[in-house]
């Protein structure tokens, strides 16, 4: 079940995580189902955090120079 998480896009993982949170908050799940959902949610959260870190590493900050031209620099 968690084996496919690494292949999920950030958006798909986040959407599933949001569904899990809503279901857990409803209080309508049986205990074992809630535990399983919580475990999957934790794995999805970690995956989302990893995807965000990867994106941050790739993001370039656009800096406007005094003459109005734009420069790009890597974010450290």
Backbone as numpy.savetxt, mean C-alpha at the origin, in Angstrom:
# Nx Ny Nz CAx CAy CAz Cx Cy Cz
-2.96 -18.41 -0.07 -3.79 -17.21 -0.07 -2.92 -15.95 -0.07
-1.87 -15.94 0.76 -0.99 -14.77 0.76 0.07 -14.87 -0.32
0.15 -16.03 -0.99 1.15 -16.23 -2.02 1.03 -15.28 -3.19
-0.19 -14.83 -3.49 -0.37 -13.95 -4.64 -0.22 -12.48 -4.27
-0.09 -12.16 -3.01 0.02 -10.76 -2.59 1.16 -10.03 -3.29
2.35 -10.62 -3.42 3.43 -9.88 -4.10 3.12 -9.48 -5.54
2.16 -10.13 -6.17 1.81 -9.80 -7.55 0.72 -8.74 -7.65
0.12 -8.36 -6.53 -0.95 -7.37 -6.54 -0.40 -5.97 -6.75
-1.15 -5.17 -7.47 -0.79 -3.76 -7.59 -1.08 -3.10 -6.24
-0.50 -1.93 -6.04 -0.76 -1.17 -4.82 -2.26 -0.92 -4.66
-2.90 -0.51 -5.75 -4.32 -0.16 -5.70 -5.19 -1.37 -5.35
-4.89 -2.52 -5.95 -5.67 -3.73 -5.66 -5.46 -4.18 -4.22
-4.22 -4.12 -3.75 -3.93 -4.51 -2.37 -4.61 -3.58 -1.39
-4.58 -2.29 -1.66 -5.22 -1.32 -0.78 -6.73 -1.51 -0.74
-7.33 -1.76 -1.90 -8.78 -1.98 -1.95 -9.16 -3.21 -1.14
-8.39 -4.28 -1.27 -8.69 -5.48 -0.49 -8.49 -5.23 0.99
-7.45 -4.51 1.34 -7.20 -4.18 2.74 -8.36 -3.37 3.31
-8.86 -2.43 2.55 -10.00 -1.62 3.00 -11.24 -2.50 3.22
-11.46 -3.47 2.33 -12.60 -4.40 2.50 -12.44 -5.22 3.79
-11.23 -5.68 4.03 -10.97 -6.47 5.23 -11.24 -5.64 6.48
-10.77 -4.40 6.49 -10.98 -3.53 7.64 -12.47 -3.32 7.88
-13.22 -3.04 6.81 -14.68 -2.86 6.96 -15.33 -4.11 7.54
-14.94 -5.28 7.03 -15.51 -6.53 7.52 -15.16 -6.77 8.99
-13.92 -6.49 9.35 -13.52 -6.67 10.75 -14.27 -5.70 11.66
-14.43 -4.46 11.20 -15.12 -3.46 11.99 -16.60 -3.78 12.17
-17.16 -4.54 11.25 -18.59 -4.87 11.34 -18.87 -5.78 12.53
-17.87 -6.54 12.95 -18.06 -7.44 14.08 -18.90 -8.65 13.75
-19.15 -8.93 12.49 -20.03 -10.02 12.08 -19.27 -11.30 11.73
-17.96 -11.29 11.85 -17.17 -12.44 11.46 -16.99 -13.38 12.66
-16.88 -14.66 12.36 -16.53 -15.62 13.38 -15.07 -15.40 13.75
-14.70 -15.80 14.95 -13.36 -15.53 15.46 -12.27 -16.04 14.53
-12.35 -17.28 14.08 -11.30 -17.85 13.23 -11.21 -17.11 11.91
-12.35 -16.75 11.36 -12.38 -15.98 10.11 -11.77 -14.60 10.31
-12.05 -13.98 11.46 -11.50 -12.66 11.76 -9.98 -12.73 11.89
-9.48 -13.78 12.53 -8.03 -13.94 12.69 -7.36 -14.12 11.33
-7.95 -14.96 10.49 -7.41 -15.18 9.14 -7.42 -13.89 8.34
-8.50 -13.14 8.44 -8.61 -11.86 7.72 -7.58 -10.87 8.25
-7.39 -10.85 9.56 -6.41 -9.95 10.16 -5.01 -10.27 9.65
-4.69 -11.56 9.59 -3.37 -11.98 9.09 -3.17 -11.54 7.65
-4.19 -11.73 6.82 -4.09 -11.31 5.42 -3.98 -9.79 5.34
-4.73 -9.11 6.17 -4.66 -7.65 6.20 -3.27 -7.16 6.56
-2.63 -7.83 7.51 -1.27 -7.44 7.90 -0.31 -7.64 6.74
-0.47 -8.73 6.00 0.39 -8.99 4.84 0.12 -7.96 3.75
-1.13 -7.60 3.55 -1.47 -6.59 2.54 -0.91 -5.22 2.93
-0.98 -4.89 4.22 -0.44 -3.61 4.70 1.06 -3.55 4.43
1.76 -4.64 4.75 3.20 -4.68 4.51 3.52 -4.53 3.02
2.72 -5.17 2.18 2.90 -5.08 0.73 2.69 -3.63 0.26
1.64 -2.99 0.76 1.37 -1.60 0.38 2.52 -0.69 0.82
3.02 -0.90 2.03 4.13 -0.09 2.51 5.37 -0.28 1.63
5.61 -1.51 1.21 6.74 -1.80 0.35 6.59 -1.11 -1.01
5.39 -1.18 -1.56 5.12 -0.52 -2.84 5.31 0.99 -2.73
4.87 1.57 -1.61 5.05 3.00 -1.41 6.53 3.37 -1.30
7.30 2.57 -0.58 8.73 2.82 -0.47 9.39 2.77 -1.86
9.00 1.77 -2.65 9.55 1.67 -4.01 9.21 2.92 -4.83
7.97 3.38 -4.70 7.54 4.57 -5.46 8.31 5.80 -4.99
8.47 5.94 -3.68 9.20 7.09 -3.15 10.63 7.11 -3.65
11.24 5.94 -3.78 12.61 5.86 -4.28 12.70 6.32 -5.73
11.62 6.18 -6.46 11.62 6.54 -7.88 11.15 7.96 -8.15
10.52 8.53 -7.14 9.96 9.87 -7.34 11.08 10.89 -7.47
10.89 11.79 -8.38 11.83 12.90 -8.53 11.09 14.18 -8.17
11.80 15.01 -7.44 11.23 16.29 -7.05 11.51 17.30 -8.15
10.51 18.00 -8.54 10.66 19.06 -9.55 10.96 20.36 -8.81
12.06 20.98 -9.17 12.50 22.21 -8.51 12.52 23.33 -9.54
11.88 24.42 -9.21 11.88 25.58 -10.11 13.11 26.43 -9.81
13.92 26.61 -10.81 15.11 27.45 -10.65 14.70 28.92 -10.68
15.62 29.76 -10.31 15.35 31.20 -10.27 14.91 31.74 -11.62
15.41 31.14 -12.72 15.04 31.62 -14.05 13.73 31.04 -14.56
13.06 30.25 -13.72 11.77 29.67 -14.10 11.86 28.31 -14.75
13.06 27.86 -15.10 13.22 26.53 -15.69 13.01 25.47 -14.61
12.67 24.29 -15.05 12.43 23.19 -14.11 13.62 22.24 -14.12
14.00 21.80 -12.96 15.03 20.78 -12.80 14.40 19.61 -12.09
14.95 18.45 -12.31 14.50 17.24 -11.59 15.66 16.75 -10.75
15.39 16.38 -9.52 16.43 15.78 -8.70 15.85 14.60 -7.95
16.68 13.63 -7.71 16.24 12.44 -6.98 15.99 12.76 -5.53
14.99 12.13 -4.97 14.69 12.26 -3.55 15.57 11.28 -2.80
16.21 11.75 -1.75 17.05 10.87 -0.93 16.26 10.30 0.22
